[in-house]
Amino acid sequence: MRIAFPHSAREDISWDTPVITVGSAPGNTVVLGAHQAAPRHLELRKDERGCLLRVLPGAGRIYLNARPVRERALLRAGDVLSVGDCRMLIREDRDPATREPVHVPQSGRCTVALRAVAGPLSGRVLPLRDRLELGPASVPPLELPQGESAAVSLSWSDGQLRLRLEQHSARYPLCVNGVEVAELALQPGDQLGLATHRFVVDAPGMQPEPELPARAADGDLLPEEQAGPRGEVWWLIVTAAVLALGIALVLLIRL
């Protein structure tokens, strides 16, 4: 992961440490002006759960994708943080176009939807059947600030979920996970960004199912089968049946 600074001469910062701090004090990873941030303003932490933003005590409000954050928030590639007039883009290190594409056979094609997580369409879920188009004339329309317009499409092609930029905006590029693209094979969890719009690709059926352990070729038992003799299982079944019969007899006698 990297932190980029759009429309700024500041160089990108590689997020290769567990914790990154942002503030106006000299010891921070990202040092901002005193008019922008508190001495220790926020902390970005990366662990096995993912990426977490924490606003530190005494810091002013910050914004994540134009929404205020007071304490904590989860981050994903493509998110934009705003502290004062400084904007920080969380982006992937590598170009998503270099990823191994996910192929889905025609018979196994799954339900896909774009979930709007920020922007004018926030809260909407847009399902994809054969093709989904978003632009000035779509329903709902894809509205951009300052009179700009752009259009994108999602469709299945050769077993891949393809994103394509149909109409280009000079001011607002189309990004996936923070990286500018024009056409791309999408994967579950990708975040599409265009101006203030943020969409997450929901497609659980495209994710590979976990592999189950196979029986060894020589007939060895799996670990759960080695937990005890198979006779123990039948003994438990017989015991439960006897207990049930006894309870039934007691109830009949009382009647």
Coordinates of C-alpha atoms in Angstrom, one line a residue:
M1 CA 0.0 0.0 0.0
R2 CA 1.0 3.6 -0.6
I3 CA -0.1 7.0 0.5
A4 CA -0.3 9.5 -2.4
F5 CA -1.0 13.2 -2.3
P6 CA -3.2 14.2 -5.2
H7 CA -2.7 17.7 -6.7
S8 CA 0.4 18.1 -4.5
A9 CA 4.2 18.1 -5.1
R10 CA 4.7 15.9 -2.1
E11 CA 6.1 12.5 -3.0
D12 CA 4.2 9.2 -2.3
I13 CA 4.9 7.4 1.0
S14 CA 5.2 3.6 1.1
W15 CA 3.1 2.1 3.8
D16 CA 5.5 -0.7 4.7
T17 CA 5.4 -0.3 8.5
P18 CA 2.6 -1.4 10.9
V19 CA 1.9 2.1 12.0
I20 CA 2.0 5.5 10.3
T21 CA 1.3 8.7 12.2
V22 CA 0.2 12.1 10.8
G23 CA 0.5 15.4 12.5
S24 CA 2.4 18.7 12.8
A25 CA 5.1 17.4 15.1
P26 CA 8.5 16.6 13.5
G27 CA 8.5 13.0 14.6
N28 CA 5.4 12.0 12.5
T29 CA 5.6 9.9 9.4
V30 CA 3.6 12.5 7.5
V31 CA 4.3 16.0 8.8
L32 CA 1.7 18.7 8.1
G33 CA 1.6 22.4 8.9
A34 CA 0.4 23.5 12.3
H35 CA -2.6 25.2 10.7
Q36 CA -3.6 21.8 9.2
A37 CA -3.2 19.3 12.1
A38 CA -2.6 18.8 15.7
P39 CA 0.9 17.7 16.8
R40 CA -0.3 14.1 16.7
H41 CA -3.4 14.1 14.7
L42 CA -4.2 10.5 13.4
E43 CA -2.7 7.0 13.3
L44 CA -2.9 4.5 10.4
R45 CA -2.5 0.9 11.6
K46 CA -2.2 -2.2 9.4
D47 CA -2.6 -5.7 10.9
E48 CA -4.3 -9.0 10.2
R49 CA -7.7 -7.4 10.4
G50 CA -6.9 -4.9 7.6
C51 CA -6.2 -1.2 7.7
L52 CA -7.5 1.0 10.5
L53 CA -7.7 4.8 11.0
R54 CA -7.7 6.2 14.5
V55 CA -8.2 9.8 15.3
L56 CA -5.9 10.7 18.3
P57 CA -7.0 12.6 21.4
G58 CA -7.1 16.3 21.0
A59 CA -7.2 16.2 17.2
G60 CA -9.8 18.0 15.1
R61 CA -12.2 16.3 12.8
I62 CA -10.9 14.6 9.7
Y63 CA -12.8 13.3 6.7
L64 CA -12.8 9.9 4.9
N65 CA -14.3 10.1 1.4
A66 CA -15.9 13.4 2.4
R67 CA -17.5 11.9 5.6
P68 CA -16.5 13.1 9.0
V69 CA -14.6 10.6 11.3
R70 CA -14.5 11.3 15.0
E71 CA -12.8 8.2 16.4
R72 CA -12.1 5.2 14.1
A73 CA -12.7 3.9 10.6
L74 CA -11.7 0.9 8.4
L75 CA -9.7 1.8 5.3
R76 CA -9.5 0.2 1.9
A77 CA -7.4 1.0 -1.1
G78 CA -9.0 3.9 -3.0
D79 CA -10.1 5.8 0.1
V80 CA -9.3 9.5 0.4
L81 CA -8.4 11.1 3.8
S82 CA -8.7 14.9 4.3
V83 CA -6.9 16.7 7.1
G84 CA -7.3 20.4 6.7
D85 CA -6.5 21.1 3.1
C86 CA -4.3 18.1 2.8
R87 CA -5.7 15.1 0.9
M88 CA -4.2 11.6 1.2
L89 CA -5.1 8.8 -1.2
I90 CA -4.7 5.2 0.0
R91 CA -3.7 3.2 -3.0
E92 CA -2.2 -0.2 -4.0
D93 CA 1.5 -0.5 -4.7
R94 CA 1.0 -2.4 -7.9
D95 CA -1.0 -1.6 -11.0
P96 CA -4.3 -3.7 -10.8
A97 CA -3.9 -4.4 -14.5
T98 CA -1.0 -6.7 -13.7
R99 CA -3.1 -9.0 -11.5
E100 CA -4.1 -12.5 -12.5
P101 CA -7.7 -12.1 -13.7
V102 CA -10.5 -14.1 -12.2
H103 CA -12.3 -16.3 -14.8
V104 CA -15.9 -17.4 -14.2
P105 CA -17.5 -20.0 -16.5
Q106 CA -20.8 -19.1 -18.2
S107 CA -22.6 -21.8 -16.1
G108 CA -21.1 -20.5 -12.8
R109 CA -21.7 -16.8 -13.4
C110 CA -22.7 -15.3 -10.1
T111 CA -24.6 -12.3 -8.9
V112 CA -22.6 -9.1 -8.9
A113 CA -23.5 -5.6 -7.6
L114 CA -21.8 -2.3 -7.1
R115 CA -22.4 -1.0 -3.6
A116 CA -22.1 2.8 -3.3
V117 CA -20.1 3.6 -0.1
A118 CA -19.6 7.3 -0.6
G119 CA -20.8 10.1 -2.9
P120 CA -24.2 11.2 -4.1
L121 CA -25.4 7.5 -4.6
S122 CA -24.2 6.4 -1.1
G123 CA -26.3 3.5 0.2
R124 CA -27.5 2.4 -3.2
V125 CA -26.9 -1.1 -4.5
L126 CA -26.7 -1.4 -8.3
P127 CA -27.0 -5.0 -9.6
L128 CA -25.3 -6.3 -12.7
R129 CA -27.1 -8.8 -14.8
D130 CA -25.5 -8.8 -18.3
R131 CA -24.3 -5.2 -18.4
L132 CA -24.4 -2.2 -16.1
E133 CA -23.9 1.3 -17.4
L134 CA -23.4 4.5 -15.3
G135 CA -23.3 7.9 -16.9
P136 CA -25.2 11.2 -17.2
A137 CA -28.2 9.5 -18.8
S138 CA -28.3 6.3 -16.6
V139 CA -30.8 5.5 -13.9
P140 CA -29.6 6.6 -11.4
P141 CA -27.4 9.2 -13.2
L142 CA -23.7 9.4 -12.4
E143 CA -23.4 13.1 -11.5
L144 CA -20.0 14.8 -11.3
P145 CA -19.1 18.2 -9.8
Q146 CA -18.5 21.4 -11.8
G147 CA -20.6 20.2 -14.8
E148 CA -18.2 17.4 -15.7
S149 CA -19.5 14.2 -17.1
A150 CA -18.2 10.6 -17.5
A151 CA -19.6 7.2 -18.2
V152 CA -18.4 3.7 -17.2
S153 CA -19.7 0.2 -18.0
L154 CA -19.4 -3.3 -16.4
S155 CA -20.1 -6.4 -18.3
W156 CA -19.0 -10.1 -18.6
S157 CA -16.5 -10.8 -21.3
D158 CA -14.6 -14.1 -21.8
G159 CA -15.5 -15.1 -18.3
Q160 CA -14.1 -11.9 -16.8
L161 CA -16.0 -9.0 -15.1
R162 CA -14.7 -6.1 -17.2
L163 CA -14.8 -2.4 -16.3
R164 CA -14.5 0.1 -19.2
L165 CA -14.4 3.9 -19.2
E166 CA -16.9 4.8 -21.9
Q167 CA -16.7 8.6 -21.5
H168 CA -13.6 10.4 -20.2
S169 CA -13.6 13.3 -17.8
A170 CA -10.7 15.7 -18.1
R171 CA -10.9 16.6 -14.4
Y172 CA -11.9 13.4 -12.7
P173 CA -10.1 10.1 -13.7
L174 CA -11.5 6.6 -13.1
C175 CA -9.6 4.8 -10.4
V176 CA -9.6 1.3 -9.0
N177 CA -8.1 0.9 -5.6
G178 CA -6.6 4.3 -6.0
V179 CA -4.9 3.6 -9.4
E180 CA -6.1 5.3 -12.6
V181 CA -7.4 2.9 -15.2
A182 CA -9.3 2.9 -18.4
E183 CA -10.2 -0.8 -18.7
L184 CA -9.7 -3.6 -16.2
A185 CA -10.8 -7.1 -15.1
L186 CA -12.4 -6.5 -11.7
Q187 CA -12.2 -8.7 -8.6
P188 CA -14.4 -8.9 -5.5
G189 CA -13.7 -6.1 -3.1
D190 CA -12.3 -3.7 -5.6
Q191 CA -13.2 0.0 -5.0
L192 CA -14.1 2.1 -8.0
G193 CA -13.5 5.9 -7.5
L194 CA -14.7 8.7 -9.8
A195 CA -14.8 12.2 -8.4
T196 CA -16.7 11.9 -5.1
H197 CA -18.3 8.5 -6.0
R198 CA -17.0 5.3 -4.4
F199 CA -18.3 1.9 -5.3
V200 CA -17.2 -1.5 -4.0
V201 CA -17.6 -4.6 -6.1
D202 CA -19.7 -7.2 -4.2
A203 CA -19.3 -10.6 -5.9
P204 CA -18.8 -13.4 -3.4
G205 CA -19.4 -16.1 -6.0
M206 CA -16.2 -15.0 -7.8
Q207 CA -14.1 -15.9 -4.7
P208 CA -12.6 -19.4 -4.7
E209 CA -14.1 -21.8 -2.2
P210 CA -11.7 -23.1 0.5
E211 CA -10.2 -26.4 -0.4
L212 CA -11.2 -29.4 1.6
P213 CA -8.5 -31.9 2.7
A214 CA -8.6 -34.9 0.5
R215 CA -8.3 -38.5 1.7
A216 CA -4.8 -39.8 1.3
A217 CA -4.2 -42.2 -1.6
D218 CA -3.2 -45.0 0.8
G219 CA -6.5 -44.9 2.6
D220 CA -5.3 -43.1 5.7
L221 CA -8.0 -41.5 7.8
L222 CA -8.4 -37.7 8.0
P223 CA -7.5 -36.1 11.4
E224 CA -11.2 -35.9 12.5
E225 CA -11.6 -39.6 11.7
Q226 CA -8.6 -40.4 13.9
A227 CA -10.2 -38.8 16.9
G228 CA -11.4 -42.2 18.2
P229 CA -12.6 -45.6 17.1
R230 CA -15.7 -45.6 14.9
G231 CA -17.4 -47.9 17.4
E232 CA -17.6 -44.9 19.9
V233 CA -20.0 -43.1 17.6
W234 CA -22.4 -46.1 17.4
W235 CA -22.2 -46.5 21.2
L236 CA -23.3 -42.9 21.7
I237 CA -26.2 -43.4 19.3
V238 CA -27.3 -46.6 21.1
T239 CA -27.1 -44.9 24.5
A240 CA -29.1 -41.9 23.3
A241 CA -31.8 -44.3 21.9
V242 CA -32.0 -46.2 25.2
L243 CA -32.4 -43.0 27.2
A244 CA -35.1 -41.7 24.9
L245 CA -37.0 -45.0 25.2
G246 CA -36.7 -44.9 29.0
I247 CA -38.1 -41.4 29.2
A248 CA -41.0 -42.4 26.9
L249 CA -41.8 -45.4 29.2
V250 CA -41.8 -43.2 32.3
L251 CA -44.2 -40.8 30.7
L252 CA -46.6 -43.6 29.6
I253 CA -46.6 -45.0 33.2
R254 CA -47.5 -41.7 34.7
L255 CA -50.4 -41.3 32.2

